[in-house]
Amino acid sequence: GAGVSQSPSNKVTEKGKDVELRCDPISGHTALYWYRQSLGQGLEFLIYFQGNSAPDKSGLPSDRFSAERTGGSVSTLTIQRTQQEDSAVYLCASSLALAGGGYTFGSGTRLTVV
Amino acid sequence: EDQVTQSPEALRLQEGESSSLNCSYTVSGLRGLFWYRQDPGKGPEFLFTLYSAGEEKEKERLKATLTKKESFLHITAPKPEDSATYLCAVQASLGAQKLVFGQGTRLTINP
């Protein structure tokens, strides 16, 4: 596609429920990244994919968070047993490998846990 | 630990009033320093990559410069459409692909 597509754009969920956030990167971009942006905070790295493998998942905050990427394309970030502190905007970005940081970001999924 | 600090947190300027935003960093070997622009409700938009001290990049009214400890984003004769949050990020040279972001400077240009 022309840009990075994320869905849903907004998600309100009850504490304790599981949620899945989807990212559709730019066609041909082999690198895919998930970041989290909390209110008043900078972007926090979560996980990086190169193709279907995740060489760096050091930013996942707990074992409630997991992500996968299939076919070198679409990625899903899953949060199990959501907590209120998980409320944030989850941003996905993609790039050509070693693209010098010139990621293209999606518009994000705003997650609210009530 | 790699760190990025941006100042000021917020800046209000009149249209045409030039100024600079600061990004100070500590990193274990700099692979690149990046500037992004973020509008409300949208993802960050890539502006510049700087790789070595002394390097400068320009785009319209924006110019980014880099030293060994900090980067500046100079904005010349800004217009209201330049209002946004400007984010600085660094990438360490030790094999990491991730970017470490600062908290951003929220820039408002009044007409």
mmCIF file of C-alpha atoms in Angstrom:
data_model
loop_
_atom_site.group_PDB
_atom_site.id
_atom_site.type_symbol
_atom_site.label_atom_id
_atom_site.label_comp_id
_atom_site.label_asym_id
_atom_site.label_seq_id
_atom_site.Cartn_x
_atom_site.Cartn_y
_atom_site.Cartn_z
ATOM 1 C CA GLY A 1 0.000 0.000 0.000
ATOM 2 C CA ALA A 2 0.893 3.649 -0.167
ATOM 3 C CA GLY A 3 1.493 3.984 3.560
ATOM 4 C CA VAL A 4 1.574 2.032 6.804
ATOM 5 C CA SER A 5 -1.942 1.044 7.804
ATOM 6 C CA GLN A 6 -2.940 0.307 11.397
ATOM 7 C CA SER A 7 -6.213 -1.019 12.702
ATOM 8 C CA PRO A 8 -8.258 -0.339 14.630
ATOM 9 C CA SER A 9 -7.574 3.379 14.943
ATOM 10 C CA ASN A 10 -9.221 3.403 18.362
ATOM 11 C CA LYS A 11 -9.873 0.578 20.811
ATOM 12 C CA VAL A 12 -11.573 0.752 24.191
ATOM 13 C CA THR A 13 -11.341 -2.436 26.210
ATOM 14 C CA GLU A 14 -12.117 -3.577 29.707
ATOM 15 C CA LYS A 15 -9.322 -4.349 32.127
ATOM 16 C CA GLY A 16 -8.386 -8.013 31.898
ATOM 17 C CA LYS A 17 -9.441 -8.520 28.274
ATOM 18 C CA ASP A 18 -7.043 -9.421 25.471
ATOM 19 C CA VAL A 19 -6.555 -7.104 22.471
ATOM 20 C CA GLU A 20 -4.959 -7.495 19.046
ATOM 21 C CA LEU A 21 -3.537 -4.566 17.125
ATOM 22 C CA ARG A 22 -2.759 -4.923 13.440
ATOM 23 C CA CYS A 23 -0.107 -3.311 11.247
ATOM 24 C CA ASP A 24 0.057 -3.500 7.469
ATOM 25 C CA PRO A 25 3.470 -2.141 6.366
ATOM 26 C CA ILE A 26 4.483 -0.619 3.062
ATOM 27 C CA SER A 27 4.860 -3.323 0.430
ATOM 28 C CA GLY A 28 8.490 -4.410 0.118
ATOM 29 C CA HIS A 29 9.583 -3.017 3.486
ATOM 30 C CA THR A 30 11.394 -5.832 5.249
ATOM 31 C CA ALA A 31 11.845 -4.078 8.605
ATOM 32 C CA LEU A 32 8.889 -3.464 10.901
ATOM 33 C CA TYR A 33 8.840 -1.773 14.305
ATOM 34 C CA TRP A 34 6.342 -1.338 17.126
ATOM 35 C CA TYR A 35 6.546 1.653 19.450
ATOM 36 C CA ARG A 36 4.296 2.885 22.257
ATOM 37 C CA GLN A 37 3.562 6.549 23.006
ATOM 38 C CA SER A 38 1.997 7.334 26.351
ATOM 39 C CA LEU A 39 0.511 10.729 27.201
ATOM 40 C CA GLY A 40 3.325 13.212 27.667
ATOM 41 C CA GLN A 41 5.982 10.571 27.037
ATOM 42 C CA GLY A 42 8.362 9.959 24.195
ATOM 43 C CA LEU A 43 8.105 6.997 21.889
ATOM 44 C CA GLU A 44 9.073 3.761 23.627
ATOM 45 C CA PHE A 45 10.512 0.919 21.510
ATOM 46 C CA LEU A 46 8.722 -2.411 21.834
ATOM 47 C CA ILE A 47 9.923 -4.841 19.154
ATOM 48 C CA TYR A 48 11.642 -4.989 15.761
ATOM 49 C CA PHE A 49 11.085 -7.499 12.966
ATOM 50 C CA GLN A 50 13.382 -8.247 10.065
ATOM 51 C CA GLY A 51 11.277 -10.362 7.750
ATOM 52 C CA ASN A 52 9.348 -12.742 9.981
ATOM 53 C CA SER A 53 11.928 -12.951 12.739
ATOM 54 C CA ALA A 54 12.256 -10.637 15.723
ATOM 55 C CA PRO A 55 15.953 -10.080 16.479
ATOM 56 C CA ASP A 56 15.119 -7.447 19.099
ATOM 57 C CA LYS A 57 12.138 -7.806 21.410
ATOM 58 C CA SER A 58 13.884 -6.119 24.322
ATOM 59 C CA GLY A 59 11.263 -3.397 24.688
ATOM 60 C CA LEU A 60 8.260 -5.614 25.380
ATOM 61 C CA PRO A 61 7.277 -4.528 28.915
ATOM 62 C CA SER A 62 6.025 -7.891 30.184
ATOM 63 C CA ASP A 63 5.122 -11.406 29.067
ATOM 64 C CA ARG A 64 1.572 -10.152 28.513
ATOM 65 C CA PHE A 65 2.842 -8.547 25.322
ATOM 66 C CA SER A 66 3.655 -10.562 22.219
ATOM 67 C CA ALA A 67 3.936 -9.891 18.510
ATOM 68 C CA GLU A 68 4.204 -11.856 15.345
ATOM 69 C CA ARG A 69 4.725 -11.173 11.686
ATOM 70 C CA THR A 70 3.653 -13.490 8.907
ATOM 71 C CA GLY A 71 4.652 -13.631 5.248
ATOM 72 C CA GLY A 72 7.108 -10.821 5.834
ATOM 73 C CA SER A 73 4.167 -8.445 5.812
ATOM 74 C CA VAL A 74 1.325 -7.984 8.302
ATOM 75 C CA SER A 75 2.170 -7.861 11.998
ATOM 76 C CA THR A 76 -0.059 -8.315 15.020
ATOM 77 C CA LEU A 77 0.710 -7.011 18.520
ATOM 78 C CA THR A 78 -1.247 -8.860 21.192
ATOM 79 C CA ILE A 79 -1.728 -7.655 24.741
ATOM 80 C CA GLN A 80 -3.167 -10.216 27.121
ATOM 81 C CA ARG A 81 -5.028 -9.404 30.340
ATOM 82 C CA THR A 82 -4.872 -5.667 29.664
ATOM 83 C CA GLN A 83 -4.140 -3.265 32.512
ATOM 84 C CA GLN A 84 -4.884 0.455 32.776
ATOM 85 C CA GLU A 85 -1.184 1.279 32.387
ATOM 86 C CA ASP A 86 -1.334 -0.286 28.912
ATOM 87 C CA SER A 87 -3.418 2.697 27.743
ATOM 88 C CA ALA A 88 -1.354 4.475 25.077
ATOM 89 C CA VAL A 89 -1.019 5.015 21.345
ATOM 90 C CA TYR A 90 0.645 2.023 19.703
ATOM 91 C CA LEU A 91 2.591 3.020 16.595
ATOM 92 C CA CYS A 92 3.892 0.766 13.873
ATOM 93 C CA ALA A 93 6.600 1.759 11.397
ATOM 94 C CA SER A 94 8.266 0.074 8.465
ATOM 95 C CA SER A 95 11.395 0.658 6.435
ATOM 96 C CA LEU A 96 13.678 -0.893 3.897
ATOM 97 C CA ALA A 97 16.434 -2.747 5.731
ATOM 98 C CA LEU A 98 19.150 -0.434 7.008
ATOM 99 C CA ALA A 99 17.204 2.603 5.773
ATOM 100 C CA GLY A 100 19.045 5.033 8.016
ATOM 101 C CA GLY A 101 16.171 5.552 10.401
ATOM 102 C CA GLY A 102 13.852 6.889 7.750
ATOM 103 C CA TYR A 103 10.913 4.913 9.022
ATOM 104 C CA THR A 104 7.395 5.474 7.743
ATOM 105 C CA PHE A 105 4.979 5.450 10.660
ATOM 106 C CA GLY A 106 1.313 4.590 10.676
ATOM 107 C CA SER A 107 -1.204 6.802 12.445
ATOM 108 C CA GLY A 108 -1.347 4.450 15.398
ATOM 109 C CA THR A 109 -3.961 2.645 17.455
ATOM 110 C CA ARG A 110 -5.183 4.542 20.506
ATOM 111 C CA LEU A 111 -5.819 1.933 23.201
ATOM 112 C CA THR A 112 -7.859 2.849 26.256
ATOM 113 C CA VAL A 113 -8.233 0.309 29.058
ATOM 114 C CA VAL A 114 -11.164 1.042 31.378
ATOM 115 C CA GLU B 1 22.101 3.670 28.576
ATOM 116 C CA ASP B 2 21.314 5.707 25.459
ATOM 117 C CA GLN B 3 19.427 8.924 26.280
ATOM 118 C CA VAL B 4 17.902 11.839 24.394
ATOM 119 C CA THR B 5 16.783 15.095 26.017
ATOM 120 C CA GLN B 6 14.927 17.774 24.077
ATOM 121 C CA SER B 7 14.431 21.397 25.066
ATOM 122 C CA PRO B 8 12.354 23.370 25.429
ATOM 123 C CA GLU B 9 9.295 21.175 26.070
ATOM 124 C CA ALA B 10 7.098 23.781 24.409
ATOM 125 C CA LEU B 11 7.796 26.901 22.354
ATOM 126 C CA ARG B 12 5.443 29.587 21.110
ATOM 127 C CA LEU B 13 6.619 31.908 18.333
ATOM 128 C CA GLN B 14 5.072 34.581 16.208
ATOM 129 C CA GLU B 15 4.932 33.961 12.476
ATOM 130 C CA GLY B 16 8.304 34.944 11.015
ATOM 131 C CA GLU B 17 10.147 34.712 14.350
ATOM 132 C CA SER B 18 13.133 32.380 13.897
ATOM 133 C CA SER B 19 14.355 30.073 16.679
ATOM 134 C CA SER B 20 16.078 26.759 17.430
ATOM 135 C CA LEU B 21 15.133 23.521 19.119
ATOM 136 C CA ASN B 22 17.755 21.544 21.008
ATOM 137 C CA CYS B 23 18.396 17.801 21.223
ATOM 138 C CA SER B 24 21.122 16.591 23.594
ATOM 139 C CA TYR B 25 22.136 12.959 23.483
ATOM 140 C CA THR B 26 24.335 10.326 25.072
ATOM 141 C CA VAL B 27 24.783 7.175 23.073
ATOM 142 C CA SER B 28 27.249 4.303 22.869
ATOM 143 C CA GLY B 29 28.530 5.196 19.424
ATOM 144 C CA LEU B 30 26.258 7.219 17.161
ATOM 145 C CA ARG B 31 25.021 5.527 14.022
ATOM 146 C CA GLY B 32 22.591 8.308 13.203
ATOM 147 C CA LEU B 33 20.486 11.127 14.641
ATOM 148 C CA PHE B 34 16.988 11.623 13.294
ATOM 149 C CA TRP B 35 14.413 14.394 13.351
ATOM 150 C CA TYR B 36 10.711 13.727 12.944
ATOM 151 C CA ARG B 37 7.640 15.949 12.901
ATOM 152 C CA GLN B 38 4.407 14.769 14.532
ATOM 153 C CA ASP B 39 1.001 16.365 14.030
ATOM 154 C CA PRO B 40 -1.842 15.670 16.505
ATOM 155 C CA GLY B 41 -3.458 12.280 15.943
ATOM 156 C CA LYS B 42 -0.847 11.196 13.419
ATOM 157 C CA GLY B 43 2.344 9.180 13.404
ATOM 158 C CA PRO B 44 5.735 10.876 13.215
ATOM 159 C CA GLU B 45 6.883 12.021 9.777
ATOM 160 C CA PHE B 46 10.563 11.623 8.910
ATOM 161 C CA LEU B 47 12.483 14.863 8.292
ATOM 162 C CA PHE B 48 16.269 14.334 8.453
ATOM 163 C CA THR B 49 19.068 11.913 9.230
ATOM 164 C CA LEU B 50 22.457 13.228 10.375
ATOM 165 C CA TYR B 51 25.423 10.872 10.660
ATOM 166 C CA SER B 52 28.482 12.815 11.773
ATOM 167 C CA ALA B 53 29.477 15.964 13.624
ATOM 168 C CA GLY B 54 29.479 19.002 11.379
ATOM 169 C CA GLU B 55 26.813 17.657 9.071
ATOM 170 C CA GLU B 56 23.863 19.900 8.138
ATOM 171 C CA LYS B 57 20.627 19.153 6.289
ATOM 172 C CA GLU B 58 17.967 21.595 5.077
ATOM 173 C CA LYS B 59 14.362 21.325 4.020
ATOM 174 C CA GLU B 60 12.310 24.446 3.333
ATOM 175 C CA ARG B 61 12.388 26.531 6.525
ATOM 176 C CA LEU B 62 14.121 23.838 8.597
ATOM 177 C CA LYS B 63 17.833 23.207 9.027
ATOM 178 C CA ALA B 64 19.282 20.473 11.231
ATOM 179 C CA THR B 65 22.854 20.521 12.527
ATOM 180 C CA LEU B 66 24.880 18.017 14.538
ATOM 181 C CA THR B 67 27.758 18.186 17.020
ATOM 182 C CA LYS B 68 29.262 15.392 19.114
ATOM 183 C CA LYS B 69 26.834 16.039 21.957
ATOM 184 C CA GLU B 70 23.757 17.725 20.494
ATOM 185 C CA SER B 71 21.702 18.591 17.493
ATOM 186 C CA PHE B 72 19.769 21.736 16.686
ATOM 187 C CA LEU B 73 16.727 22.152 14.527
ATOM 188 C CA HIS B 74 16.710 25.734 13.296
ATOM 189 C CA ILE B 75 13.453 27.120 11.998
ATOM 190 C CA THR B 76 13.680 30.268 9.890
ATOM 191 C CA ALA B 77 10.715 32.604 9.395
ATOM 192 C CA PRO B 78 8.208 29.960 10.494
ATOM 193 C CA LYS B 79 4.602 29.813 9.325
ATOM 194 C CA PRO B 80 1.544 28.576 11.260
ATOM 195 C CA GLU B 81 1.679 25.293 9.309
ATOM 196 C CA ASP B 82 5.036 24.559 10.952
ATOM 197 C CA SER B 83 3.187 24.076 14.251
ATOM 198 C CA ALA B 84 3.750 20.469 15.384
ATOM 199 C CA THR B 85 5.726 18.396 17.850
ATOM 200 C CA TYR B 86 9.304 17.853 16.728
ATOM 201 C CA LEU B 87 10.944 14.616 17.837
ATOM 202 C CA CYS B 88 14.633 13.786 17.953
ATOM 203 C CA ALA B 89 15.921 10.193 18.032
ATOM 204 C CA VAL B 90 19.278 8.408 18.013
ATOM 205 C CA GLN B 91 20.385 5.048 16.758
ATOM 206 C CA ALA B 92 23.380 3.462 18.464
ATOM 207 C CA SER B 93 26.097 1.939 16.350
ATOM 208 C CA LEU B 94 26.367 -1.308 18.278
ATOM 209 C CA GLY B 95 24.080 -3.359 16.094
ATOM 210 C CA ALA B 96 20.786 -1.981 17.352
ATOM 211 C CA GLN B 97 18.106 -1.157 14.810
ATOM 212 C CA LYS B 98 15.841 0.613 17.281
ATOM 213 C CA LEU B 99 15.640 4.370 17.717
ATOM 214 C CA VAL B 100 15.686 6.034 21.132
ATOM 215 C CA PHE B 101 13.412 9.068 21.106
ATOM 216 C CA GLY B 102 13.336 12.247 23.138
ATOM 217 C CA GLN B 103 10.059 13.548 24.541
ATOM 218 C CA GLY B 104 9.711 16.177 21.839
ATOM 219 C CA THR B 105 9.277 19.927 21.575
ATOM 220 C CA ARG B 106 5.756 21.173 20.979
ATOM 221 C CA LEU B 107 6.068 24.152 18.622
ATOM 222 C CA THR B 108 3.234 26.629 18.108
ATOM 223 C CA ILE B 109 3.471 29.386 15.501
ATOM 224 C CA ASN B 110 0.926 32.164 15.981
ATOM 225 C CA PRO B 111 -0.238 34.122 12.909
#
